[in-house]
Amino acid sequence: MTVNSHYHHTGSQLNEELVIIEAAKLNPERFGPLYDKYYKQIFNYVYQRMDCKDTAFDLTSQVFLKALSNIQNYQFKGVPFASWLYRIAHNELMQLFRHIKDKRSINADIGDLRFICEENEEPFFEDYIPAIKKLIAELNEDDLQLVEMRYFEKRPFKEIAELLNITETNAKVKMHRVIEKLRHEIKKLKI
Amino acid sequence: MQPKFNINRPKISDDEINRHKNFEQLVKQFKQQSIHKAKHDKSWWKSKKVRYTSVISGVTVICTISYFALFTKLNTNKSNEKIITQNKEVEGIEKTERIKGIKDTKNVKFINAPSTKIVIPYTSYKINNVKGGEINHPTSSKIKIPKNSFIDKSGKDIVGDVTIEYREFHDIGDVIVSGIPMDYDSAGIKRNFETAGMFDIKGTQNGEPIFIKSDKILKVDLASITDEKKFNQYFLDTVKKGWKYLKKDNFDTHQITNNQKKNISQSERSRKLLDENPKLSYIKNQIEVIIPKKIDSVKIVYTKKVETLPKAKEPFKPSKSSGRQTFQLDADKKEYPELAAFDNILFEIGLENKNYTKEMSDITWTDVKISDGPAKGKNYLLTLMYLKRTEKLIVYPVLNGKDLDKAQQNYQQKFKDYESLVEKRKADEEKLMAELKAKQLAYIVGIKIKQEEYDKEVSRLQIQMKLQQQSELAGEFNKISNTTKARRVFQISNFGIFNSDCPHQQPQGATVLPIFVNNTTTFFPDLIYVVEHNSKTVFTLSYENNYKFNYNPSNLYSMVIFRNNKLYICSKDAFKTTTNKDSNKFNVKELENNGDNLVDFKKALEI
């Protein structure tokens, strides 16, 4: 499985980032390097979950504005700053979807769907696509979030756990339950 | 409502994403939002806690200011030092700004590079841990790494390549931009270091830090711009936040000349870089070898094509006998096809035969041979033999009577064919030559395009190299003003910052509480460095002391001031002018080009 490596930081990278954060707390103009570093990641995260490109760009700007406004409250917890940004982005998305439900969309490649079947040790046929799409679309928001992060965005469990503010084991257990649910439904497709 | 599901939606390009990035707009929005929030949020004043806190803070501030005012005055009276009076009007403004600045100074890091624009970058080297090796830094410094010197954080031997990152600092300019503190506590007395060279070395493998094995020593021969012997070696302990004395400096002035000779000049290096660039080599090869070869080969191809065009052979023109002696011979028509079309051909003796006598026609020759004459196709060589006598005569084929008429008719027809064939060949040849010229022209145009591409690439590389040189200049030895005079030998068993230093006493004499003026506007600096040129030391001014400092009026000083990532310099002259006038207003100048160039910075600092 290809793992999204943008998120991972070494100790020295975390330290460097922390220096910038501390500088940005004193002077908002020092926030620039963080904005440059994470803009694309946050945009992709947002756009992955919606259809409208313009709304995605607006929401990304909103995420960074919120981050800058609240940077005084940011506390380093040994994880990359991205984790905090993703959480803001998630909250912003949820707020948007609460008001305008039809903004939510799921975006995946056929390869991702094939991967889900293979992970469930089930063969993948193109005929299955509509049914798998339906299965995924019917998942609740939390389960969908897990599937998106794991299978569509190829994030490791450690990262998923940090982004969802849960433990890595908890992330794995939750993912296992979703997989079981999907496996059960995929098996039905063959009958 | 179920969300929409898209399969294989086209990705958005990085360019498009980057086009929407607008950090300035974000900051603007943030500022507007903050102003709006501040204007409309008055709830804080309703809180009793805030009210009481404000009153208490106000009283505290008044008391503190009064206390400091008195304290400063007392100190002034006690000291014999010359204290320059502050301009009270300016002080008012400054104080407010200084209070604002307290928060900033509390969070200052131990190693705090003052500028994000001028940095001394690391140079990375790859070394195979199993083999070890020697690093030759462009400044002529050398790092000798024994085999299997590195371990990872779990203590295991590193396998494969490691990255050694290395940078050097040689003078006050380098020291200032590095942000490395140069003060040294010697038995409770604060001193400042004069450096003979400092280096920062670290190692990683795949981004993870590595460590030097306890039984291994790395030898660093640091190029130094001074051969003075007064220096000691120190290591910067970033945990205890201070310099740790290692030993008396060990240095070597030998081999420097040779090593300097070995140093490749910048222009040579640039040329080498250009020569070794694969893209340039490819284009150069295209221009100098491949395309000329193509031009030559197309010429060969077309020459061959021209050669293979059917060649027209002029038909043999029958001639009438002029009445001279003739011979009738049966010439082999296969051997002489030009004669095949004629019947009853005769061979007339040419006038050029001086050896011909009439008696020759009376002799019955035992053998007669005919072969090509000097004018092939027009005359023939007749060899007559009788016993031991051999005569050679040049003869011309002639015809008479009806045979001549028939041959002439035949000749007319053949000549026409010949002429049309000649015309056709000429036309074909011209066509082929035109094709050849067009192809050669296309290749020449190709060379021109490649040449333009080459020039463009060269200028791109030159710009890149210029930038690199600039960055190297920032990181490496300043070759413009400095020369290697000695090599200081360090034996290190851990990574970090090492220095060859001589501690100097902090300046004594007059005291000044500085105010900085740029184009008649006073401003409050983020960071101030005072450079004492006589001792080649630099010290930072502390906010806690209101940036008050001592100086020796007989020495030369300049100051480097950072404010909002901008760099200001108070030159030696400006410093002298201010102190000579017993003033405390130091005129500063902002460094041109946004202060992003180490060379300009050093030039402005007059070091």
XYZ file of C-alpha atoms in Angstrom, chain A:
191
model
C 0.000 0.000 0.000
C 1.398 3.411 -0.940
C 1.574 5.491 2.154
C 1.059 9.226 2.121
C 4.456 10.449 3.335
C 3.804 14.213 3.442
C 2.571 14.027 6.980
C 5.469 12.254 8.618
C 8.074 14.500 10.293
C 11.431 13.727 11.865
C 12.331 15.120 15.250
C 14.357 17.960 13.757
C 11.551 18.809 11.317
C 9.120 18.995 14.232
C 11.519 21.290 16.056
C 11.907 23.536 13.027
C 8.147 23.684 12.692
C 7.762 24.555 16.330
C 10.158 27.465 15.917
C 8.008 28.834 13.092
C 4.836 28.360 15.135
C 6.336 30.242 18.061
C 7.419 33.028 15.705
C 3.927 33.135 14.177
C 2.417 33.494 17.639
C 4.398 36.719 18.010
C 3.982 37.953 14.479
C 1.247 36.677 12.111
C 3.474 37.426 9.143
C 5.771 34.622 10.277
C 2.934 32.180 9.579
C 3.943 32.213 5.884
C 6.136 29.093 5.838
C 3.359 27.030 7.455
C 0.826 28.379 4.974
C 3.101 27.492 2.068
C 3.903 24.089 3.483
C 0.358 22.953 4.168
C -1.861 24.818 1.703
C -1.860 22.050 -0.896
C -2.393 19.270 1.675
C -5.347 21.017 3.255
C -6.862 21.932 -0.095
C -6.618 18.311 -1.260
C -8.184 17.121 1.985
C -11.090 19.517 1.571
C -11.559 18.979 -2.150
C -11.485 15.206 -1.640
C -14.761 15.610 0.226
C -16.662 17.955 -2.040
C -17.479 18.682 -5.649
C -17.198 22.423 -5.943
C -13.653 23.559 -6.557
C -14.345 27.207 -5.665
C -15.961 26.246 -2.370
C -12.951 24.058 -1.635
C -10.574 26.979 -2.207
C -12.734 29.283 -0.051
C -12.930 26.735 2.712
C -9.160 26.180 2.604
C -8.629 29.928 3.088
C -11.109 29.810 5.949
C -9.141 26.969 7.586
C -5.916 28.982 7.499
C -7.637 32.109 8.753
C -9.030 30.156 11.690
C -5.618 28.614 12.320
C -3.949 32.023 12.330
C -6.654 33.488 14.576
C -6.283 30.680 17.080
C -2.568 30.054 16.876
C -2.100 31.519 20.360
C -4.079 28.533 21.660
C -2.024 25.978 19.747
C -0.162 23.559 21.951
C 2.548 21.313 20.618
C 1.724 17.672 21.281
C 4.602 16.009 19.506
C 2.727 15.660 16.228
C 3.029 17.761 13.077
C 1.173 21.056 12.888
C -0.788 19.527 9.997
C -2.734 17.453 12.519
C -4.198 20.642 14.000
C -4.943 22.080 10.566
C -6.698 18.883 9.472
C -8.869 19.021 12.574
C -9.860 22.614 11.795
C -10.544 21.594 8.194
C -12.669 18.670 9.377
C -14.728 20.935 11.664
C -15.186 23.476 8.897
C -16.312 20.744 6.505
C -18.773 19.300 8.999
C -20.192 22.754 9.642
C -20.614 23.297 5.917
C -22.243 19.904 5.344
C -24.647 20.516 8.223
C -25.950 23.566 6.398
C -25.686 22.382 2.816
C -25.894 18.614 2.716
C -25.549 18.223 -1.021
C -22.038 19.713 -0.899
C -20.664 16.427 0.445
C -19.209 14.130 -2.155
C -16.959 11.095 -2.193
C -14.105 10.880 -4.639
C -12.185 7.752 -5.427
C -10.352 6.010 -8.219
C -11.316 2.599 -9.518
C -8.002 1.354 -8.129
C -9.127 2.402 -4.644
C -12.327 0.351 -4.956
C -10.333 -2.605 -6.236
C -8.056 -2.218 -3.241
C -11.008 -2.322 -0.850
C -12.179 -5.623 -2.418
C -8.686 -7.092 -2.364
C -8.220 -6.065 1.264
C -11.434 -7.979 1.952
C -10.019 -10.929 0.004
C -12.821 -10.623 -2.498
C -12.341 -10.436 -6.257
C -13.129 -7.148 -7.922
C -15.304 -6.896 -11.017
C -16.250 -3.660 -12.712
C -19.897 -4.713 -12.381
C -19.478 -4.273 -8.630
C -18.664 -0.551 -8.898
C -22.227 0.809 -8.528
C -22.899 -1.499 -5.581
C -19.605 -0.656 -3.828
C -20.254 3.046 -4.396
C -23.660 2.616 -2.784
C -22.195 0.680 0.154
C -19.618 3.359 0.841
C -22.067 6.201 0.395
C -24.358 4.591 2.945
C -21.668 4.501 5.652
C -22.066 6.925 8.521
C -19.807 10.000 8.486
C -17.274 8.575 10.970
C -16.911 5.289 9.080
C -16.772 7.107 5.773
C -14.033 9.355 7.137
C -11.999 6.255 8.048
C -12.475 4.671 4.616
C -11.554 7.901 2.873
C -8.409 8.378 4.915
C -7.282 4.774 4.727
C -8.207 3.737 1.201
C -8.595 6.926 -0.827
C -5.909 9.063 0.797
C -3.643 6.143 1.719
C -2.838 7.381 5.204
C -1.126 5.130 7.768
C -3.066 4.267 10.942
C -0.751 6.375 13.094
C -1.629 9.440 11.070
C -5.350 8.619 10.974
C -5.294 8.259 14.742
C -3.591 11.631 15.156
C -5.998 13.349 12.791
C -9.086 11.872 14.441
C -7.636 12.377 17.913
C -7.975 8.693 18.828
C -5.381 6.043 19.614
C -3.782 4.024 16.840
C -5.334 0.816 18.223
C -8.724 2.436 18.321
C -8.303 3.534 14.695
C -7.408 -0.039 13.711
C -10.372 -1.511 15.610
C -12.783 0.968 14.044
C -11.345 0.300 10.612
C -11.674 -3.446 11.184
C -15.357 -3.018 12.010
C -15.963 -0.978 8.871
C -14.109 -3.565 6.806
C -16.197 -6.351 8.304
C -19.313 -4.433 7.432
C -18.111 -3.911 3.877
C -16.961 -7.532 3.533
C -20.377 -8.762 4.563
C -22.023 -6.548 1.984
C -19.487 -7.327 -0.764
C -20.059 -11.062 -0.236
C -23.710 -10.471 -0.869
C -22.828 -9.047 -4.287
C -21.602 -12.446 -5.455
C -24.848 -14.219 -4.627
